[in-house]
Amino acid sequence: MEMVTPQRLNKGDTVAVLSPSAGVPSVFPHIFDQGIHILEQELNLKVKEMDTARAAAEQLHQNPKQRAEDINRAFADPEIKAIFCSIGGDDSIRILPYLDTDLIMKNPKIIMGASDNTTFLTYLNQLGMVTYYGPTVMAGISQLHRLEENYKRHVLDMLFNPSDTYDFQPYTRWSEGYPDWADPNNTGKINANKLNTEGWRWLQGEGINSGKLYGGCIEVLEMLKGTRFFCDVEFF
């Protein structure tokens, strides 16, 4: 299958922000606002918040079709050049039957998310569109100032700078999780940094291999198994 690669972003482009999974922006608006600020001020993008972006968590949980329709509208809107997810969650698999895949594939755009967003990123990728497993507005973008410069450069390279090849280098430090988001004083903060003294750490095998590398949340791939949205066996 020949993959469709969306156009890269340019400064000043309009991007959609939506909540296809959990309604966490309604619970911690200060974390969400910080992420929006960075998209606008640091990445020089115009942000269009879709209806689900700040919707109440319970409303979104009860209305998977509404979440899917926001994605459909974002792909249909010619002004919007990319789609960013507010955060993950645990039930975006429920939106998949409502996605207008014909419309989406005719209007390819960058769509980026992580964690539970793996459901539709994988589904659309299997249909033939390059998707982006990367930071969300609340987790990864909101904390941009506390992460190492290579992280910001990597995000910008992926979204803005076209290149036939990319040499992905390991980061020099890493952090796991965030201090309590209920405290507004923790806005933009990450847990303590740890040095990466090992470089790349291979979990299996030795030697040099080549092939396609696919990223995502393996827990969420488990949720997709047994559904019509899962990868064909040839993919593996």
mmCIF file of N, CA and C in Angstrom, residues 17-26 32 50-55 60 63-64 66-68 70-71 83-88 92 95 117 120 138:
data_model
loop_
_atom_site.group_PDB
_atom_site.id
_atom_site.type_symbol
_atom_site.label_atom_id
_atom_site.label_comp_id
_atom_site.label_asym_id
_atom_site.label_seq_id
_atom_site.Cartn_x
_atom_site.Cartn_y
_atom_site.Cartn_z
ATOM 1 N N VAL A 17 -7.749 21.664 17.901
ATOM 2 C CA VAL A 17 -7.515 20.955 19.163
ATOM 3 C C VAL A 17 -8.850 20.361 19.598
ATOM 4 N N LEU A 18 -8.852 19.084 19.919
ATOM 5 C CA LEU A 18 -10.093 18.415 20.306
ATOM 6 C C LEU A 18 -9.812 17.340 21.346
ATOM 7 N N SER A 19 -10.884 16.793 21.912
ATOM 8 C CA SER A 19 -10.765 15.760 22.946
ATOM 9 C C SER A 19 -11.483 14.499 22.477
ATOM 10 N N PRO A 20 -10.759 13.610 21.789
ATOM 11 C CA PRO A 20 -11.392 12.400 21.260
ATOM 12 C C PRO A 20 -11.489 11.270 22.269
ATOM 13 N N SER A 21 -10.933 11.482 23.446
ATOM 14 C CA SER A 21 -10.909 10.420 24.447
ATOM 15 C C SER A 21 -11.496 10.933 25.760
ATOM 16 N N ALA A 22 -10.667 11.342 26.697
ATOM 17 C CA ALA A 22 -11.150 11.801 27.996
ATOM 18 C C ALA A 22 -11.280 13.323 28.046
ATOM 19 N N GLY A 23 -12.253 13.809 28.807
ATOM 20 C CA GLY A 23 -12.470 15.250 28.936
ATOM 21 C C GLY A 23 -11.648 15.869 30.044
ATOM 22 N N VAL A 24 -10.354 15.653 30.012
ATOM 23 C CA VAL A 24 -9.480 16.137 31.091
ATOM 24 C C VAL A 24 -9.307 17.663 31.089
ATOM 25 N N PRO A 25 -9.364 18.359 29.931
ATOM 26 C CA PRO A 25 -9.254 19.823 29.976
ATOM 27 C C PRO A 25 -10.311 20.483 30.866
ATOM 28 N N SER A 26 -11.483 19.867 30.982
ATOM 29 C CA SER A 26 -12.521 20.433 31.844
ATOM 30 C C SER A 26 -12.189 20.271 33.320
ATOM 31 N N PHE A 32 -4.305 22.649 30.367
ATOM 32 C CA PHE A 32 -4.715 22.764 28.973
ATOM 33 C C PHE A 32 -4.369 24.142 28.415
ATOM 34 N N MET A 50 -12.152 22.858 18.948
ATOM 35 C CA MET A 50 -13.385 22.218 18.521
ATOM 36 C C MET A 50 -14.333 22.067 19.718
ATOM 37 N N ASP A 51 -15.571 21.691 19.450
ATOM 38 C CA ASP A 51 -16.592 21.642 20.507
ATOM 39 C C ASP A 51 -16.201 20.738 21.669
ATOM 40 N N THR A 52 -15.501 19.641 21.370
ATOM 41 C CA THR A 52 -15.162 18.691 22.438
ATOM 42 C C THR A 52 -13.967 19.130 23.273
ATOM 43 N N ALA A 53 -13.225 20.130 22.819
ATOM 44 C CA ALA A 53 -11.943 20.464 23.451
ATOM 45 C C ALA A 53 -12.069 20.644 24.958
ATOM 46 N N ARG A 54 -13.048 21.429 25.411
ATOM 47 C CA ARG A 54 -13.209 21.701 26.843
ATOM 48 C C ARG A 54 -14.508 21.119 27.398
ATOM 49 N N ALA A 55 -15.145 20.228 26.654
ATOM 50 C CA ALA A 55 -16.419 19.669 27.100
ATOM 51 C C ALA A 55 -16.232 18.852 28.379
ATOM 52 N N LEU A 60 -18.532 13.842 27.327
ATOM 53 C CA LEU A 60 -17.748 13.174 26.302
ATOM 54 C C LEU A 60 -17.839 11.660 26.436
ATOM 55 N N ASN A 63 -20.992 10.412 24.880
ATOM 56 C CA ASN A 63 -21.228 10.774 23.488
ATOM 57 C C ASN A 63 -20.028 10.496 22.590
ATOM 58 N N PRO A 64 -19.707 9.228 22.345
ATOM 59 C CA PRO A 64 -18.580 8.933 21.450
ATOM 60 C C PRO A 64 -18.801 9.477 20.039
ATOM 61 N N GLN A 66 -20.177 12.283 19.201
ATOM 62 C CA GLN A 66 -19.799 13.701 19.200
ATOM 63 C C GLN A 66 -18.293 13.858 19.052
ATOM 64 N N ARG A 67 -17.533 12.998 19.720
ATOM 65 C CA ARG A 67 -16.073 13.067 19.631
ATOM 66 C C ARG A 67 -15.608 12.744 18.212
ATOM 67 N N ALA A 68 -16.226 11.732 17.609
ATOM 68 C CA ALA A 68 -15.859 11.369 16.240
ATOM 69 C C ALA A 68 -16.224 12.476 15.257
ATOM 70 N N ASP A 70 -16.266 15.611 15.733
ATOM 71 C CA ASP A 70 -15.276 16.682 15.803
ATOM 72 C C ASP A 70 -14.073 16.367 14.915
ATOM 73 N N ILE A 71 -13.636 15.107 14.919
ATOM 74 C CA ILE A 71 -12.534 14.712 14.044
ATOM 75 C C ILE A 71 -12.951 14.857 12.586
ATOM 76 N N ILE A 83 -4.356 18.364 13.351
ATOM 77 C CA ILE A 83 -5.269 18.073 14.441
ATOM 78 C C ILE A 83 -4.459 17.559 15.622
ATOM 79 N N PHE A 84 -4.581 18.249 16.767
ATOM 80 C CA PHE A 84 -3.882 17.858 17.981
ATOM 81 C C PHE A 84 -4.899 17.418 19.038
ATOM 82 N N CYS A 85 -4.590 16.344 19.726
ATOM 83 C CA CYS A 85 -5.470 15.836 20.780
ATOM 84 C C CYS A 85 -5.122 16.484 22.111
ATOM 85 N N SER A 86 -6.147 16.720 22.917
ATOM 86 C CA SER A 86 -5.900 17.347 24.223
ATOM 87 C C SER A 86 -5.133 16.407 25.144
ATOM 88 N N ILE A 87 -5.517 15.116 25.127
ATOM 89 C CA ILE A 87 -4.885 14.116 25.993
ATOM 90 C C ILE A 87 -5.453 12.749 25.608
ATOM 91 N N GLY A 88 -5.003 11.697 26.262
ATOM 92 C CA GLY A 88 -5.517 10.352 26.013
ATOM 93 C C GLY A 88 -6.736 10.042 26.855
ATOM 94 N N SER A 92 -11.434 5.661 23.478
ATOM 95 C CA SER A 92 -11.600 6.229 22.138
ATOM 96 C C SER A 92 -11.942 5.161 21.102
ATOM 97 N N ILE A 95 -15.265 5.588 19.354
ATOM 98 C CA ILE A 95 -15.539 6.595 18.322
ATOM 99 C C ILE A 95 -15.319 6.045 16.912
ATOM 100 N N ASN A 117 -5.163 7.521 22.160
ATOM 101 C CA ASN A 117 -5.346 7.975 20.780
ATOM 102 C C ASN A 117 -4.802 6.960 19.773
ATOM 103 N N PHE A 120 -7.468 5.408 16.899
ATOM 104 C CA PHE A 120 -7.740 5.990 15.581
ATOM 105 C C PHE A 120 -6.464 6.269 14.799
ATOM 106 N N MET A 138 -1.923 18.537 26.652
ATOM 107 C CA MET A 138 -1.740 18.571 28.106
ATOM 108 C C MET A 138 -0.539 17.770 28.580
#
